[in-house]
mmCIF file of C-alpha atoms in Angstrom:
data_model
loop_
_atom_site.group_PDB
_atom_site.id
_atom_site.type_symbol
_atom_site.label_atom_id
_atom_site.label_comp_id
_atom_site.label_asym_id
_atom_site.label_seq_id
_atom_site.Cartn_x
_atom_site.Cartn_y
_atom_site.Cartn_z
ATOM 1 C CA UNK Q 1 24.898 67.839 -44.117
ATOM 2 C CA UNK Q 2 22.827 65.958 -41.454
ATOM 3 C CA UNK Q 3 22.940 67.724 -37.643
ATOM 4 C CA UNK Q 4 23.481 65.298 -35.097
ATOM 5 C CA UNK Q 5 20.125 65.433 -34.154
ATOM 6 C CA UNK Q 6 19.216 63.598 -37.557
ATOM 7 C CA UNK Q 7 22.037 61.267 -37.111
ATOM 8 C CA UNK Q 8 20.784 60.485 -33.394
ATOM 9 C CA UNK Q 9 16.957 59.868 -35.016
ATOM 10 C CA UNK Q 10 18.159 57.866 -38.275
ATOM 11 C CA UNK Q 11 20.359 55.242 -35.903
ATOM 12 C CA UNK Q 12 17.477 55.037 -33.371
ATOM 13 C CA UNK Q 13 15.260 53.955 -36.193
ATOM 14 C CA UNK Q 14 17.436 51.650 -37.661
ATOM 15 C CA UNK Q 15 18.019 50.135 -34.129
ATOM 16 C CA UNK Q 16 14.221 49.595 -33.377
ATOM 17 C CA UNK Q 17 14.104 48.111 -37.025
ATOM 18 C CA UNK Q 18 17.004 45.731 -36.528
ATOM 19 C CA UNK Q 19 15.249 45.030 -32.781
ATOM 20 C CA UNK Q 20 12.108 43.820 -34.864
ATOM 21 C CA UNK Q 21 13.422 42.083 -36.902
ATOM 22 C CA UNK Q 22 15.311 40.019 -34.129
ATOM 23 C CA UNK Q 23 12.207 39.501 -31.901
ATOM 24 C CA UNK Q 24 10.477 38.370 -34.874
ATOM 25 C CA UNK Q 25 13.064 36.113 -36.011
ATOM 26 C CA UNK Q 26 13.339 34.501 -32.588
ATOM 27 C CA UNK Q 27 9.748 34.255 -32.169
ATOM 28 C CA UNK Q 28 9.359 32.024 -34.764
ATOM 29 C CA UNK Q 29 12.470 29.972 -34.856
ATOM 30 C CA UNK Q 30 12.082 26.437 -32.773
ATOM 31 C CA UNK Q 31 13.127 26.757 -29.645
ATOM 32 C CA UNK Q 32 15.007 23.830 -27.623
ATOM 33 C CA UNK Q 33 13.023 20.896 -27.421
ATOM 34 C CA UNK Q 34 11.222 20.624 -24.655
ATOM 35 C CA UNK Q 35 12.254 17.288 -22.080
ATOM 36 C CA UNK Q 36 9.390 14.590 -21.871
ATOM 37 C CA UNK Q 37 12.373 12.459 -19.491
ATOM 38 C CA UNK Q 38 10.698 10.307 -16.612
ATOM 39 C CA UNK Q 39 7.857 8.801 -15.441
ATOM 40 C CA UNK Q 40 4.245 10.300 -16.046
ATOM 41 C CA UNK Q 41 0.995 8.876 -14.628
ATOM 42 C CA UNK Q 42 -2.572 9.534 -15.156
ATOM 43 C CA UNK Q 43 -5.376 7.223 -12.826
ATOM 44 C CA UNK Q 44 -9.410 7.282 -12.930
ATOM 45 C CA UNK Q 45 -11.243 4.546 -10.910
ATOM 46 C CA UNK Q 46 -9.819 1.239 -11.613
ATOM 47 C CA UNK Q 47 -8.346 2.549 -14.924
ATOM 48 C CA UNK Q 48 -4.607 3.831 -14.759
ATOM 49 C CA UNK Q 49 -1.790 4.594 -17.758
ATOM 50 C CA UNK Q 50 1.856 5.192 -16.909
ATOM 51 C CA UNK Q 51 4.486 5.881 -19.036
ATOM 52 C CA UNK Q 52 8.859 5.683 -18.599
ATOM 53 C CA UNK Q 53 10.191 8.047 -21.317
ATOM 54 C CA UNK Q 54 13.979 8.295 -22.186
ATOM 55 C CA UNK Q 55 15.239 11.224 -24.513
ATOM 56 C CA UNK Q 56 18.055 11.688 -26.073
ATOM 57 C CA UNK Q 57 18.229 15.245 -27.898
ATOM 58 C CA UNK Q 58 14.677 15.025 -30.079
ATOM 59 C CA UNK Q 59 14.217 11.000 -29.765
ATOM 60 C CA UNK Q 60 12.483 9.417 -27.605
ATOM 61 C CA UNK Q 61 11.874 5.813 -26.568
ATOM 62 C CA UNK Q 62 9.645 4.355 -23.708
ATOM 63 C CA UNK Q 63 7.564 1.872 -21.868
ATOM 64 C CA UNK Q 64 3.706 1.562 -20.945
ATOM 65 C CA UNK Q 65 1.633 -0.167 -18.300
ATOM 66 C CA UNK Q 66 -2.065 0.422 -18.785
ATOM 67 C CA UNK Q 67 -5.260 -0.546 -17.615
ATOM 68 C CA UNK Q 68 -8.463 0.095 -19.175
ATOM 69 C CA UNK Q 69 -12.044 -0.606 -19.639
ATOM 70 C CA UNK Q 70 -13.107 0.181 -16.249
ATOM 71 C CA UNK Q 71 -10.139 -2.503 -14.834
ATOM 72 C CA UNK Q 72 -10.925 -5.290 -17.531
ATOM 73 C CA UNK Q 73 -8.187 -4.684 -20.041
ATOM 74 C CA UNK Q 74 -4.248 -4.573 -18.874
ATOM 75 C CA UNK Q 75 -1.705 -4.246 -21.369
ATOM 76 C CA UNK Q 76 2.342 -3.594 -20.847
ATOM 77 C CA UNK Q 77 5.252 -3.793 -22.622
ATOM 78 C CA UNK Q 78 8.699 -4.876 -21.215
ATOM 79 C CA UNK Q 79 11.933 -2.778 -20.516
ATOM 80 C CA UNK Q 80 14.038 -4.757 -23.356
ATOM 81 C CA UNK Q 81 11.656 -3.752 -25.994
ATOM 82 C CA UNK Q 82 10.638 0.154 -25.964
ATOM 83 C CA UNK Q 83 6.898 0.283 -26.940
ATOM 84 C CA UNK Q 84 7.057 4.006 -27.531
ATOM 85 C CA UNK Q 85 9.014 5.700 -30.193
ATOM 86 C CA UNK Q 86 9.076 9.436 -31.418
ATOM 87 C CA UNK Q 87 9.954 12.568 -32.271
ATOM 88 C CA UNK Q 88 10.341 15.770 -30.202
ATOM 89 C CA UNK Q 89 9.842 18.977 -31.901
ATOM 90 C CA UNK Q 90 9.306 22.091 -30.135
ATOM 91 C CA UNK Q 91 6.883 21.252 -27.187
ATOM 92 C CA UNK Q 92 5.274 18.386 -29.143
ATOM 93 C CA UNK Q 93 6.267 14.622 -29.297
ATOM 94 C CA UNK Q 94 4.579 12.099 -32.048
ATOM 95 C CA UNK Q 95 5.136 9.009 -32.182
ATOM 96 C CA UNK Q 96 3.655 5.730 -32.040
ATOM 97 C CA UNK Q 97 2.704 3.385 -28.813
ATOM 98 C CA UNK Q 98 2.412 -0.706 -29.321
ATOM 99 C CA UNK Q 99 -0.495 -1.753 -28.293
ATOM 100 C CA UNK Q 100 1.435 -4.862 -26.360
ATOM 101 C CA UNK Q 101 -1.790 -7.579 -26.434
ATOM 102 C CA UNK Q 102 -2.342 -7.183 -29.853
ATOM 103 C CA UNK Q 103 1.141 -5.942 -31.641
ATOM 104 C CA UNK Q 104 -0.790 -2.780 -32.999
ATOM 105 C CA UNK Q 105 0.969 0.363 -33.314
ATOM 106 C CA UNK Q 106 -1.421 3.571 -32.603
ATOM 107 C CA UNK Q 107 -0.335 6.989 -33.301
ATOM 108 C CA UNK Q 108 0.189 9.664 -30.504
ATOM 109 C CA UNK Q 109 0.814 13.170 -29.541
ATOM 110 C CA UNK Q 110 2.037 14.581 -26.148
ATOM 111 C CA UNK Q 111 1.839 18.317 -25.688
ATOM 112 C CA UNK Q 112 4.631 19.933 -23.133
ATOM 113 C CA UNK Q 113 2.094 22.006 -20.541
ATOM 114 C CA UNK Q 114 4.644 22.693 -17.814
ATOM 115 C CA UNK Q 115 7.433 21.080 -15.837
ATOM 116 C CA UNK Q 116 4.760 18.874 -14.191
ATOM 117 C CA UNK Q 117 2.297 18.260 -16.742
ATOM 118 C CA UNK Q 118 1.326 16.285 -20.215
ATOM 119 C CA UNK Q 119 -1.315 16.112 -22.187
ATOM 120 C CA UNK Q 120 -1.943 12.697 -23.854
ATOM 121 C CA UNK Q 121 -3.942 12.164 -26.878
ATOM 122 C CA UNK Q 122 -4.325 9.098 -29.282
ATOM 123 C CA UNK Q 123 -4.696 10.858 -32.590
ATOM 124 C CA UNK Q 124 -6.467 7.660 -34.304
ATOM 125 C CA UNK Q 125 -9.977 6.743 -32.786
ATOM 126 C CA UNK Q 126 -10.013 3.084 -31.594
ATOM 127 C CA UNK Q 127 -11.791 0.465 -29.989
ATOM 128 C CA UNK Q 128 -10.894 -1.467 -26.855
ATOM 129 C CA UNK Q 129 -7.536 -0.335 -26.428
ATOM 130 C CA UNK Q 130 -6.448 -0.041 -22.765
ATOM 131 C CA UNK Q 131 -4.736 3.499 -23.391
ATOM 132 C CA UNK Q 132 -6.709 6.634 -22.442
ATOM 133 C CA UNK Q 133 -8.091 8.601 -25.962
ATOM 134 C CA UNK Q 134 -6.797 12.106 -24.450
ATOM 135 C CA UNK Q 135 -5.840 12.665 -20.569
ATOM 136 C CA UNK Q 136 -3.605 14.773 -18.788
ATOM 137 C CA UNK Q 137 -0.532 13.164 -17.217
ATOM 138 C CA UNK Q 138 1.440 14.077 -14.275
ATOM 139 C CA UNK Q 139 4.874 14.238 -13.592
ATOM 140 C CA UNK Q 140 5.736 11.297 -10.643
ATOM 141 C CA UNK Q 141 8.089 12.869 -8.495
ATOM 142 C CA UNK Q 142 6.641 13.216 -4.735
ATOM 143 C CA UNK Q 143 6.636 9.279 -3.507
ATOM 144 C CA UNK Q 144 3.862 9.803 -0.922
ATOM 145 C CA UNK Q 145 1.612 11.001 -3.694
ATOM 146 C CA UNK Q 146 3.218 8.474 -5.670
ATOM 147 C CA UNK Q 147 2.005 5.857 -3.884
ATOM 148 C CA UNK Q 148 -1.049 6.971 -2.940
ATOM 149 C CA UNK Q 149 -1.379 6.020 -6.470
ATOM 150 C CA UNK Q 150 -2.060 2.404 -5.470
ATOM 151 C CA UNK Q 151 -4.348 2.870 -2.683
ATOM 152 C CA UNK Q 152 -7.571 2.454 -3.028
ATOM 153 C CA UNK Q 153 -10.702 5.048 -1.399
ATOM 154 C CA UNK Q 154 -10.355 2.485 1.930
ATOM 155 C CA UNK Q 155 -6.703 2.979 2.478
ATOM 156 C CA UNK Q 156 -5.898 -0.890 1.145
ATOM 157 C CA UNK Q 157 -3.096 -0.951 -1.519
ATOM 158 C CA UNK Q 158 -4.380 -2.531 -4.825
ATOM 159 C CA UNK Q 159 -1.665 -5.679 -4.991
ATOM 160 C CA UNK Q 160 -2.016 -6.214 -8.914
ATOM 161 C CA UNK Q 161 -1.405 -2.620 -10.220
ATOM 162 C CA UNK Q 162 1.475 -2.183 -7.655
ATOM 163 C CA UNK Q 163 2.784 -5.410 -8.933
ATOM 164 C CA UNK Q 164 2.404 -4.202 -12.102
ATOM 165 C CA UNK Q 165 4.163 -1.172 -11.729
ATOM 166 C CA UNK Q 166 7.392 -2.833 -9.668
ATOM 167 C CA UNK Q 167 7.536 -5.152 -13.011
ATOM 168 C CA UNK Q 168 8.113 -2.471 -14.835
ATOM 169 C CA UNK Q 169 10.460 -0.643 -12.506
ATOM 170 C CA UNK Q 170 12.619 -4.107 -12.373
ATOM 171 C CA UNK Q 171 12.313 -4.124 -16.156
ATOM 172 C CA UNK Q 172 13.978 -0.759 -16.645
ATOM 173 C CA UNK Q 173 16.534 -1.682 -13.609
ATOM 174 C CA UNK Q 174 17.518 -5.022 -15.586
ATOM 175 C CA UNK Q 175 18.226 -3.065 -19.259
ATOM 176 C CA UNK Q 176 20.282 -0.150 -17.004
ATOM 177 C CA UNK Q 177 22.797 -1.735 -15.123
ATOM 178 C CA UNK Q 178 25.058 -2.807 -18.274
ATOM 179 C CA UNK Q 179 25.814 1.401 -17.585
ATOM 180 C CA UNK Q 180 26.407 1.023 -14.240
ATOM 181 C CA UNK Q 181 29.571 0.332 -11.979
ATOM 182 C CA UNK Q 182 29.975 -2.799 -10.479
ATOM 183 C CA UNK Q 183 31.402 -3.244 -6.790
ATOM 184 C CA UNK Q 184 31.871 -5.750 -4.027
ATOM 185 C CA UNK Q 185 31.465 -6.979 -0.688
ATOM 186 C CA UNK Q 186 32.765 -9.689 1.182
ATOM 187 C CA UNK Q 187 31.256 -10.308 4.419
ATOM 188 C CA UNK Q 188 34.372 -12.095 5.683
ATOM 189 C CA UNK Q 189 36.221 -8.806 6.279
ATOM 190 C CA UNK Q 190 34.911 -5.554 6.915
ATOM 191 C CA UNK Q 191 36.582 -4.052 4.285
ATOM 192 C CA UNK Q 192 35.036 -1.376 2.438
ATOM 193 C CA UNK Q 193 32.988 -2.061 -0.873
ATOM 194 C CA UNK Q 194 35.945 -2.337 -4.021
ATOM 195 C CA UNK Q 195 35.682 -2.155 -7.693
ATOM 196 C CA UNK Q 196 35.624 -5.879 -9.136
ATOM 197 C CA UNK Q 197 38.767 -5.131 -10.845
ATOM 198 C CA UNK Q 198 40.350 -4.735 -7.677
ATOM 199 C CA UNK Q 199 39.606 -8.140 -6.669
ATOM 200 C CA UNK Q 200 42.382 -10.755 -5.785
ATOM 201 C CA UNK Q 201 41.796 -14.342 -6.885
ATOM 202 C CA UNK Q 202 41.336 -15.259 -3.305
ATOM 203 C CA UNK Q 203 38.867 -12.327 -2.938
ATOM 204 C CA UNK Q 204 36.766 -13.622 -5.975
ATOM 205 C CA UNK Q 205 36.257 -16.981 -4.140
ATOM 206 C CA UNK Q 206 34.887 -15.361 -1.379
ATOM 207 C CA UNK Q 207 32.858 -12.978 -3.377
ATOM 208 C CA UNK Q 208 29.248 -12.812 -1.992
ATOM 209 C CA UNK Q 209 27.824 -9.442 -2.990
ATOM 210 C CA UNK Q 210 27.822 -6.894 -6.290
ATOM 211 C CA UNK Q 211 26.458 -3.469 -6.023
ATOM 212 C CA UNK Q 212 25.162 -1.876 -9.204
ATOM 213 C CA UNK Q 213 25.817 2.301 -8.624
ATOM 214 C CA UNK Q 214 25.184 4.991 -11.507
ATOM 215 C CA UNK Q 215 28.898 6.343 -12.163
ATOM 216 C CA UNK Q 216 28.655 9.728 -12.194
ATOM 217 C CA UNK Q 217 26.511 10.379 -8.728
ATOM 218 C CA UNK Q 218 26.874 6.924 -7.269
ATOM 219 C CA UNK Q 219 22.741 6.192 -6.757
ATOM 220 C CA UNK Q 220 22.195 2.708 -5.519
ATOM 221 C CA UNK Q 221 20.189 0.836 -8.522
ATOM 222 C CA UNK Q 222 20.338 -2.964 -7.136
ATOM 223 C CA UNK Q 223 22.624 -5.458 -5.289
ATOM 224 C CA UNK Q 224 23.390 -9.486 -5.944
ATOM 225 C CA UNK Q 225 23.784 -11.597 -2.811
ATOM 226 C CA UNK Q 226 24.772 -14.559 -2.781
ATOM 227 C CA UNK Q 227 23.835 -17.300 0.079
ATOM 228 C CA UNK Q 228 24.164 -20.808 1.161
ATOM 229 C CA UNK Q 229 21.298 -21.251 3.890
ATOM 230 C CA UNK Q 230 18.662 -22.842 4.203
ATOM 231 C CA UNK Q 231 18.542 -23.667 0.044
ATOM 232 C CA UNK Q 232 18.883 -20.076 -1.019
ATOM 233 C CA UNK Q 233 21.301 -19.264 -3.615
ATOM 234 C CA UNK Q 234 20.356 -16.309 -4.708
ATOM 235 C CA UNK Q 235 19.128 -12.764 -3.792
ATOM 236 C CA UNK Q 236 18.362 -9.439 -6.174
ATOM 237 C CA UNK Q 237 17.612 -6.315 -4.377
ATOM 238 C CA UNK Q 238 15.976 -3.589 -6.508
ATOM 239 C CA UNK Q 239 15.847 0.441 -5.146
ATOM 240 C CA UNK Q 240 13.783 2.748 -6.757
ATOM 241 C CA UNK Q 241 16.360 5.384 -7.988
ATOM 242 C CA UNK Q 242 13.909 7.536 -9.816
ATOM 243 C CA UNK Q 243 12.420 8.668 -6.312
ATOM 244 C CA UNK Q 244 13.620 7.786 -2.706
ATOM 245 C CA UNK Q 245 16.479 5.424 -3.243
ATOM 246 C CA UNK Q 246 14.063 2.796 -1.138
ATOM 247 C CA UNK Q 247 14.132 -0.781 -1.328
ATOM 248 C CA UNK Q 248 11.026 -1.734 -3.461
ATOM 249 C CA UNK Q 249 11.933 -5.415 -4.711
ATOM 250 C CA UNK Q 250 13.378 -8.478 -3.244
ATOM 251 C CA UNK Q 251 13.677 -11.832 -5.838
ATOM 252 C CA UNK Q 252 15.158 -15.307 -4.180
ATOM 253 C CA UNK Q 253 16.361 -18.269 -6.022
ATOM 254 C CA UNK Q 254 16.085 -21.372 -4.063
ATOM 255 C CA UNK Q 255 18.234 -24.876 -5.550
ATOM 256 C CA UNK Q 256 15.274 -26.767 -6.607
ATOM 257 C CA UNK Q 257 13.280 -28.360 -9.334
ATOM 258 C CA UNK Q 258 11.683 -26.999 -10.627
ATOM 259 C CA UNK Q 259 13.226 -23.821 -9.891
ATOM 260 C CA UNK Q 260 11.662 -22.232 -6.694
ATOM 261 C CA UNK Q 261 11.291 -18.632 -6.787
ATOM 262 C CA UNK Q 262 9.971 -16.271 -3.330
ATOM 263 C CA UNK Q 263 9.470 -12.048 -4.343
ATOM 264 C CA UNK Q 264 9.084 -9.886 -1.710
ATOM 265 C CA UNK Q 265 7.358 -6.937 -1.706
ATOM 266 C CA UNK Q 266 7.876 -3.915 -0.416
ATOM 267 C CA UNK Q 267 6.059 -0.315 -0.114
ATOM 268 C CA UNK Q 268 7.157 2.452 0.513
ATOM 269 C CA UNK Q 269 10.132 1.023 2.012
ATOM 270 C CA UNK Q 270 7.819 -1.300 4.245
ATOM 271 C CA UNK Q 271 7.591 -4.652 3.361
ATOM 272 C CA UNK Q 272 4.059 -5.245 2.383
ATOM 273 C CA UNK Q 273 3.318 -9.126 0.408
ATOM 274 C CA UNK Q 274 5.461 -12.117 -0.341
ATOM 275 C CA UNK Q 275 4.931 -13.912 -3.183
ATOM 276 C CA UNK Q 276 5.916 -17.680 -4.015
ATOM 277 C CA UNK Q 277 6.491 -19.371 -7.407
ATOM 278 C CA UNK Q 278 4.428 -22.294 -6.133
ATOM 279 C CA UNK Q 279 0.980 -20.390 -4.976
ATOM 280 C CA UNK Q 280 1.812 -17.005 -7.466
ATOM 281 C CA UNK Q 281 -1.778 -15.880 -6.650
ATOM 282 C CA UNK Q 282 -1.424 -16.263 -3.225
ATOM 283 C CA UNK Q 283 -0.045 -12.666 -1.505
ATOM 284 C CA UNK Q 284 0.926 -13.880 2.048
ATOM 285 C CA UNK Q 285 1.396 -10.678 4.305
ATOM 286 C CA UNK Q 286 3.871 -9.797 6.759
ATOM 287 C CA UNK Q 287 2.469 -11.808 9.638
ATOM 288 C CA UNK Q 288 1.203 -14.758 7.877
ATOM 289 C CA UNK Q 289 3.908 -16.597 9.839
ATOM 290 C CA UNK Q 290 7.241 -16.939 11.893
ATOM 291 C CA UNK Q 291 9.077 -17.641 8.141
ATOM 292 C CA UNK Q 292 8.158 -14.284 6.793
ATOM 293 C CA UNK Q 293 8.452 -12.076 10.024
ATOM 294 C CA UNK Q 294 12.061 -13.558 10.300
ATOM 295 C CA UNK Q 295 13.176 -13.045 6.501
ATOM 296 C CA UNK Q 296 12.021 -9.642 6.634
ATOM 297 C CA UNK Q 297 14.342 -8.758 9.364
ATOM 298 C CA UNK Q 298 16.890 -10.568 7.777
ATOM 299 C CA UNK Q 299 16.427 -8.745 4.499
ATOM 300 C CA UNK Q 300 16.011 -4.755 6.496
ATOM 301 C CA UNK Q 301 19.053 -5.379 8.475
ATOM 302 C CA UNK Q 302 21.415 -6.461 5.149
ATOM 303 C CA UNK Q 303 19.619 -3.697 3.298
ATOM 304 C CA UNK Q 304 20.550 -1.112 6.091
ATOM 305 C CA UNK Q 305 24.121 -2.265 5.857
ATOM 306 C CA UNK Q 306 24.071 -1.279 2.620
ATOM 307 C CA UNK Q 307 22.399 1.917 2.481
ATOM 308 C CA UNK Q 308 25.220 2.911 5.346
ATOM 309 C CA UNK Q 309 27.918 2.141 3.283
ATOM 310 C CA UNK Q 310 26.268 3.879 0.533
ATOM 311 C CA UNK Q 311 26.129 6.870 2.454
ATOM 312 C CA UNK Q 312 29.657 6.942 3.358
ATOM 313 C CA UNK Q 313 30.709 6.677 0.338
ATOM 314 C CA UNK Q 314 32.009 3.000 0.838
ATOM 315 C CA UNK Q 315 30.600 1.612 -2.036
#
C-alpha cells in the first residue's frame, strides 16, 4: 500500500512530466502571426523604398514606391492594384513584389524583428531593380522623423520623392473611402455636418461639401468642396490619417479645356509648392506671388473650419 509520501512523489512527477510536455508542445506550435500592418521605410543617399501593407489574418496585400540606383531608377505601383501579395506565417511573410516598370514579379521575405522593425530581403538575385537586395525597414510612426525623411543634409525638402510619396498616400485615400461615411456641409446655414441620408431635396441643391470619416473612430480621411469662383469647380482635400490627421494634399479642378488642374502641396501641415497642370515641372513656392499667398489662406482657414467641427464631434 503506497504511504502518502509516495503518493505526494508519484503526482509531483507526473505533474513535471505533463508540465514538459506542455512547454514543449507550445514551444513548437505556431504562434499568432505576427502584424506587418502600416507603412515601413528604409532611405540611403538618394535611394529610398517604402512600403503600405494591409493584413487581414495571414494575407497580406500592399503598395511600393522605390528609388534605386543611386536616384536613377524610380518605380511605384498604384493604390487600385496591390503590387505586393503574401503569406504570413509565424514571424515571416513571403510573397512576391511587381516590379511596376517592367511587370516582373520578384520573390520576397520580411522577417518580424520587433514592433518597430523589418528586415527586407529579395530572395532571387537581380539586376537593376530599384528595390533594395536586403535592408532593414522601419516602422513610420513619429511624423517629425517622418518627414525628415524628405529632407535633404541642407535642410531643403527633396520635391520629387515627397511628391512621390503624397501620390501614393492619395492613392490609398482614393481605394478607402468606398468604407468610409459620407457627411455634409452647407455653408448657407451653420448647421452642423449631417449624414447624406439626412439630406432634404432642398438641402441637396445647396450641397457644397462631403466629408469622408472612418466609421468606427470618426478620423478625417478627405473632404469634396465644391465652388463657383473665379472658374473653380472643384476642390479634394486629402489628411494623412496614418499619422497627424494634417492636411497634406490639395487638388483643384478649374472649367476649362483642356481641363486645368492646380495641386497644392503641403508639409507638415505647412503649405510648401503649388503645382499647375500647364507648367507640371514648375514647383512655384509660397511667395511666388499675390495668387498663391491668397489661396493658401483661403484653403488654411476652410481647412480649420473643418478640423473644428471635427473635433466637436460635428461631423
Amino acid at each position: 500500500m503506497m504511504n502518502n509520501r509516495g503518493l505526494r512523489r508519484r503526482t509531483l512527477s507526473v505533474t513535471v512530466f505533463f508540465s514538459a510536455v506542455m512547454l514543449a508542445f507550445m514551444s513548437c506550435s505556431p504562434g499568432e502571426p505576427a502584424d506587418f500592418s502600416g507603412l515601413w521605410g528604409w532611405e540611403e543617399g538618394s535611394d529610398y523604398f517604402f512600403i503600405d501593407l494591409r493584413q487581414e489574418e495571414q494575407s497580406v496585400i500592399g503598395f511600393h514606391s522605390a528609388v534605386g540606383g543611386g536616384g536613377s531608377v524610380f518605380d511605384e505601383m498604384l493604390a487600385e492594384t496591390p503590387s505586393l501579395e503574401g503569406t504570413v506565417k509565424g514571424k515571416t511573410l513571403s510573397g512576391t513584389i511587381t516590379d511596376a516598370t517592367n511587370g516582373v514579379e520578384l520573390p520576397f521575405k520580411l522577417s518580424y524583428l520587433d514592433a518597430d522593425r523589418l528586415q527586407w530581403e529579395i530572395t532571387k538575385k537581380t539586376d537593376n531593380a530599384p528595390f533594395p537586395q536586403k535592408v532593414v525597414l522601419q516602422k513610420v510612426t513619429d511624423m517629425l522623423t517622418f518627414y525628415s525623411k524628405f529632407q535633404r543634409p541642407d535642410g531643403s525638402i527633396d520635391y520629387k520623392k515627397y511628391r512621390n510619396y503624397v501620390k501614393i498616400m492619395v492613392d490609398d485615400i482614393e481605394e478607402t473611402t468606398a468604407d468610409l461615411m459620407e457627411a455634409g456641409y452647407y455653408p448657407e446655414t451653420t448647421a452642423p455636418w449631417k449624414h447624406m441620408d439626412e439630406f432634404s431635396a432642398e438641402e441637396w441643391d445647396r450641397l457644397s461639401t462631403a466629408v469622408y470619416v472612418k466609421k468606427s473612430d470618426g478620423v478625417l480621411y478627405k473632404v469634396n468642396r465644391f465652388l463657383n469662383e473665379g472658374g473653380a469647380l472643384w476642390e479634394e482635400y486629402y489628411f494623412d490619417y496614418q499619422h497627424d490627421g494634417k492636411l497634406f494634399y490639395v487638388k483643384r479642378y478649374f472649367d476649362s479645356e483642356p481641363e486645368d488642374i492646380t495641386e497644392l502641396y503641403f508639409y507638415n501641415g505647412k503649405f510648401l509648392f503649388m503645382v499647375e497642370s500647364d507648367d507640371p515641372e514648375e514647383e512655384l513656392e509660397e511667395d511666388a506671388s499675390m495668387y498663391i499667398s491668397r489661396l493658401v489662406d483661403e484653403v488654411s482657414s476652410f481647412v480649420a473650419e473643418v478640423l473644428r467641427r471635427n473635433k466637436n464631434k460635428e461631423i
